[in-house]
CSV table of C-alpha atoms in Angstrom, one decimal:
chain,number,residue,atom,x,y,z
A,568,ALA,CA,47.0,-38.4,-37.4
A,569,LYS,CA,45.3,-41.6,-36.5
A,570,ARG,CA,46.0,-41.2,-32.9
A,571,THR,CA,44.6,-37.7,-32.8
A,572,ALA,CA,41.3,-38.6,-34.4
A,573,THR,CA,40.9,-41.6,-32.0
A,574,THR,CA,41.6,-39.4,-29.0
A,575,GLU,CA,39.2,-36.8,-30.2
A,576,ALA,CA,36.5,-39.4,-30.8
A,577,LYS,CA,37.0,-40.8,-27.3
A,578,SER,CA,37.0,-37.4,-25.6
A,579,GLY,CA,34.0,-36.3,-27.7
A,580,ALA,CA,32.0,-39.4,-26.7
A,581,LYS,CA,32.9,-38.9,-23.0
A,582,GLY,CA,32.2,-35.2,-23.1
A,583,GLY,CA,29.0,-35.7,-25.0
A,584,ALA,CA,27.7,-38.1,-22.4
A,585,LYS,CA,28.6,-35.9,-19.5
A,586,ALA,CA,27.4,-32.7,-21.0
A,587,PRO,CA,23.7,-33.7,-21.1
A,588,ARG,CA,23.8,-35.1,-17.6
A,589,ALA,CA,25.5,-31.9,-16.3
A,590,ILE,CA,22.9,-29.7,-18.1
A,591,ASP,CA,20.1,-31.8,-16.8
A,592,SER,CA,21.5,-31.5,-13.3
A,593,LEU,CA,21.8,-27.7,-13.6
A,594,ILE,CA,18.3,-27.4,-14.9
A,595,GLN,CA,16.9,-29.6,-12.1
A,596,ARG,CA,18.8,-27.6,-9.5
A,597,SER,CA,17.6,-24.3,-11.0
A,598,ILE,CA,14.0,-25.5,-11.0
A,599,ALA,CA,14.3,-26.7,-7.4
A,600,GLU,CA,15.8,-23.4,-6.3
A,601,GLN,CA,12.9,-21.5,-8.1
A,602,GLU,CA,10.3,-23.7,-6.4
A,603,ALA,CA,11.9,-23.2,-3.0
A,604,ALA,CA,12.0,-19.4,-3.5
A,605,ALA,CA,8.4,-19.3,-4.5
A,606,GLN,CA,7.4,-21.5,-1.5
A,607,ALA,CA,9.4,-19.2,0.8
A,608,LYS,CA,7.7,-16.1,-0.7
A,609,ARG,CA,4.2,-17.7,-0.2
A,610,GLN,CA,5.1,-18.6,3.3
A,611,ARG,CA,6.3,-15.1,4.1
A,612,ARG,CA,3.1,-13.6,2.6
A,613,GLU,CA,0.9,-15.9,4.6
A,614,GLU,CA,2.8,-15.2,7.8
A,615,ALA,CA,2.5,-11.4,7.2
A,616,GLU,CA,-1.2,-11.7,6.6
A,617,ALA,CA,-1.7,-13.8,9.7
A,618,ALA,CA,0.4,-11.4,11.7
A,619,ALA,CA,-1.7,-8.4,10.4
A,620,ALA,CA,-4.9,-10.2,11.2
A,621,ALA,CA,-3.7,-11.1,14.7
A,622,ALA,CA,-2.4,-7.5,15.3
A,623,ALA,CA,-5.7,-6.1,14.1
A,624,GLU,CA,-7.7,-8.3,16.5
A,625,GLU,CA,-5.4,-8.2,19.5
A,626,ALA,CA,-3.5,-4.9,19.5
A,627,PRO,CA,-4.7,-2.2,21.9
A,628,ALA,CA,-5.0,1.2,20.4
A,629,PRO,CA,-2.3,3.6,21.3
A,630,ALA,CA,-3.0,6.6,23.6
A,631,LYS,CA,-5.2,9.2,21.9
A,632,PRO,CA,-3.2,12.1,20.5
A,633,ALA,CA,-4.2,15.7,21.3
A,634,GLY,CA,-6.4,17.4,18.8
A,635,LEU,CA,-9.2,16.4,16.6
A,636,PRO,CA,-9.4,13.0,14.9
A,637,TRP,CA,-9.0,13.4,11.2
A,638,LEU,CA,-10.2,10.0,9.8
A,639,VAL,CA,-13.5,10.0,7.9
A,640,LYS,CA,-15.4,7.0,6.4
A,641,GLY,CA,-15.0,6.8,2.6
A,642,ILE,CA,-11.6,8.5,2.2
A,643,ALA,CA,-8.5,7.0,0.7
A,644,VAL,CA,-5.5,6.6,3.1
A,645,LYS,CA,-1.9,5.4,2.6
A,646,ILE,CA,-0.2,3.2,5.2
A,647,ARG,CA,3.0,4.8,6.2
A,648,ASP,CA,4.4,2.3,8.8
A,649,LYS,CA,6.5,-0.7,7.8
A,650,LYS,CA,5.3,-2.6,10.9
A,651,VAL,CA,1.7,-3.0,9.7
A,652,GLY,CA,1.5,-6.5,8.4
A,653,LEU,CA,5.2,-7.0,8.8
A,654,GLY,CA,5.7,-4.6,5.9
A,655,ALA,CA,3.3,-6.3,3.6
A,656,PHE,CA,1.1,-3.2,3.5
A,657,TYR,CA,3.7,-0.5,3.6
A,658,LYS,CA,2.8,2.4,1.2
A,659,LYS,CA,-0.4,0.6,0.1
A,660,LYS,CA,-3.5,2.6,-0.3
A,661,GLY,CA,-6.8,1.6,1.3
A,662,ARG,CA,-10.3,2.9,2.0
A,663,VAL,CA,-11.5,3.8,5.5
A,664,SER,CA,-14.6,1.7,6.0
A,665,GLY,CA,-15.2,2.3,9.7
A,666,LEU,CA,-14.0,4.2,12.7
A,667,GLU,CA,-13.2,3.2,16.3
A,668,ASP,CA,-11.9,4.8,19.4
A,669,GLY,CA,-13.6,8.2,18.7
A,670,GLY,CA,-12.1,8.4,15.2
A,671,PHE,CA,-8.5,7.9,16.2
A,672,VAL,CA,-8.5,4.3,14.8
A,673,GLY,CA,-9.7,3.3,11.3
A,674,LEU,CA,-10.9,0.1,9.9
A,675,VAL,CA,-9.1,0.1,6.5
A,676,LYS,CA,-9.8,-2.1,3.6
A,677,VAL,CA,-6.6,-2.9,1.7
A,678,GLU,CA,-5.8,-5.2,-1.2
A,679,ASP,CA,-3.1,-7.7,-0.5
A,680,ASP,CA,-0.5,-9.0,-3.0
A,681,ARG,CA,-2.9,-11.7,-4.2
A,682,GLY,CA,-5.7,-9.2,-4.8
A,683,LYS,CA,-7.7,-10.2,-1.8
A,684,ASN,CA,-9.4,-7.5,0.3
A,685,VAL,CA,-8.2,-7.4,3.9
A,686,LYS,CA,-9.7,-5.3,6.7
A,687,LEU,CA,-7.1,-3.9,9.1
A,688,ARG,CA,-7.6,-1.9,12.3
A,689,ILE,CA,-5.0,0.8,12.1
A,690,ASP,CA,-4.2,3.8,14.3
A,691,ALA,CA,-4.5,7.2,12.5
A,692,SER,CA,-0.9,8.0,13.4
A,693,LEU,CA,0.2,5.1,11.1
A,694,LEU,CA,-1.8,6.5,8.1
A,695,GLU,CA,-1.5,9.5,5.9
A,696,THR,CA,-3.9,11.3,3.5
A,697,VAL,CA,-3.9,10.8,-0.3
A,698,VAL,CA,-3.6,14.0,-2.4
A,699,PRO,CA,-5.1,13.2,-5.8
A,700,LYS,CA,-4.7,14.9,-9.2
A,701,ARG,CA,-6.5,18.1,-10.0
A,702,GLY,CA,-10.2,17.6,-10.8
A,703,ALA,CA,-10.6,14.6,-8.4
A,704,GLU,CA,-13.2,14.5,-5.6
A,705,VAL,CA,-11.8,15.1,-2.1
A,706,MET,CA,-13.1,15.3,1.4
A,707,VAL,CA,-12.2,18.3,3.6
A,708,LEU,CA,-11.2,16.6,6.9
A,709,PRO,CA,-12.3,17.5,10.5
A,710,ASN,CA,-8.9,19.0,11.2
A,711,ALA,CA,-9.4,21.9,8.7
A,712,PRO,CA,-9.3,25.3,10.4
A,713,ASP,CA,-12.6,26.5,8.7
A,714,ALA,CA,-15.4,24.8,10.6
A,715,ALA,CA,-17.9,25.6,7.7
A,716,VAL,CA,-16.1,23.3,5.3
A,717,ARG,CA,-15.1,20.4,7.6
A,718,GLY,CA,-16.6,17.2,6.4
A,719,CYS,CA,-17.6,18.7,3.0
A,720,ARG,CA,-16.9,17.1,-0.3
A,721,GLY,CA,-15.2,19.2,-3.0
A,722,ILE,CA,-13.2,19.1,-6.2
A,723,LEU,CA,-9.4,19.7,-6.0
A,724,THR,CA,-8.7,22.7,-8.2
A,725,ALA,CA,-5.0,23.4,-7.6
A,726,ILE,CA,-2.0,21.9,-5.9
A,727,HIS,CA,0.5,24.4,-4.6
A,728,GLU,CA,3.6,22.3,-4.2
A,729,ASP,CA,5.9,25.2,-3.1
A,730,ALA,CA,3.5,25.9,-0.2
A,731,PHE,CA,2.5,22.3,0.5
A,732,ASN,CA,-1.2,23.1,0.2
A,733,VAL,CA,-4.2,22.9,-2.1
A,734,SER,CA,-7.3,24.7,-3.3
A,735,VAL,CA,-10.7,23.0,-3.2
A,736,ARG,CA,-14.0,24.1,-4.7
A,737,ILE,CA,-16.6,23.0,-2.1
A,738,GLU,CA,-19.5,21.1,-3.6
A,739,GLU,CA,-21.9,20.8,-0.6
A,740,GLY,CA,-22.8,22.6,2.7
A,741,ALA,CA,-22.9,26.3,3.5
A,742,ARG,CA,-20.0,27.1,1.3
A,743,ALA,CA,-21.1,25.2,-1.7
A,744,GLY,CA,-19.6,26.7,-4.9
A,745,ARG,CA,-16.9,28.6,-3.1
A,746,GLU,CA,-13.2,27.9,-3.4
A,747,VAL,CA,-11.1,27.4,-0.3
A,748,THR,CA,-7.4,27.9,-0.7
A,749,GLY,CA,-4.5,27.2,1.6
A,750,LEU,CA,-5.7,23.8,2.8
A,751,GLU,CA,-2.7,21.7,3.9
A,752,TYR,CA,-2.2,18.3,2.4
A,753,GLU,CA,-3.2,16.7,5.8
A,754,MET,CA,-6.6,18.6,5.7
A,755,ILE,CA,-7.9,16.8,2.6
A,756,SER,CA,-7.9,13.3,1.2
A,757,LYS,CA,-9.1,11.7,-1.9
A,758,MET,CA,-12.5,10.0,-1.9
A,759,ALA,CA,-12.0,6.3,-2.3
A,760,LYS,CA,-13.8,4.1,-4.8
A,761,LYS,CA,-16.3,1.8,-3.3
């Protein structure tokens, strides 16, 4: 019995001394790994922002597609290409603040991961319209078939998901007060907040 108690006391003393050192080592390693991961994430974000800024300044615009340009100042758009900003802006929504190349390229203000507004030069083919909820203000885009409502603001009155189109009550212009139905999702976009 004496021998067992002595052995337990010795092993307890040794184990007790090693355990705090092992735990401290694990905690320090975990903290170092977390710091390294955070640093790598910051570096990737900064590289993506730098690449986006460089691409916005240096990239030539792709050849103009056939048809009418659909971008309009003040509308909300969604970035649909993973290549923009190395994926940092994929599926992000922004506001068209300016147009270039006859309306086929938009200057889009987008908020980055840190909440900072970034202005990107993006081809219209890499963007898509934003269809809001019923009751929201929208803009009928220049690619709409009815010339009398192109460029007019309106209120979205219905979304017809089965037919992939919407109905809009026009608020200005020659058709003010009338409802236009059958406008495809690509023919309207939500008005962005300033």
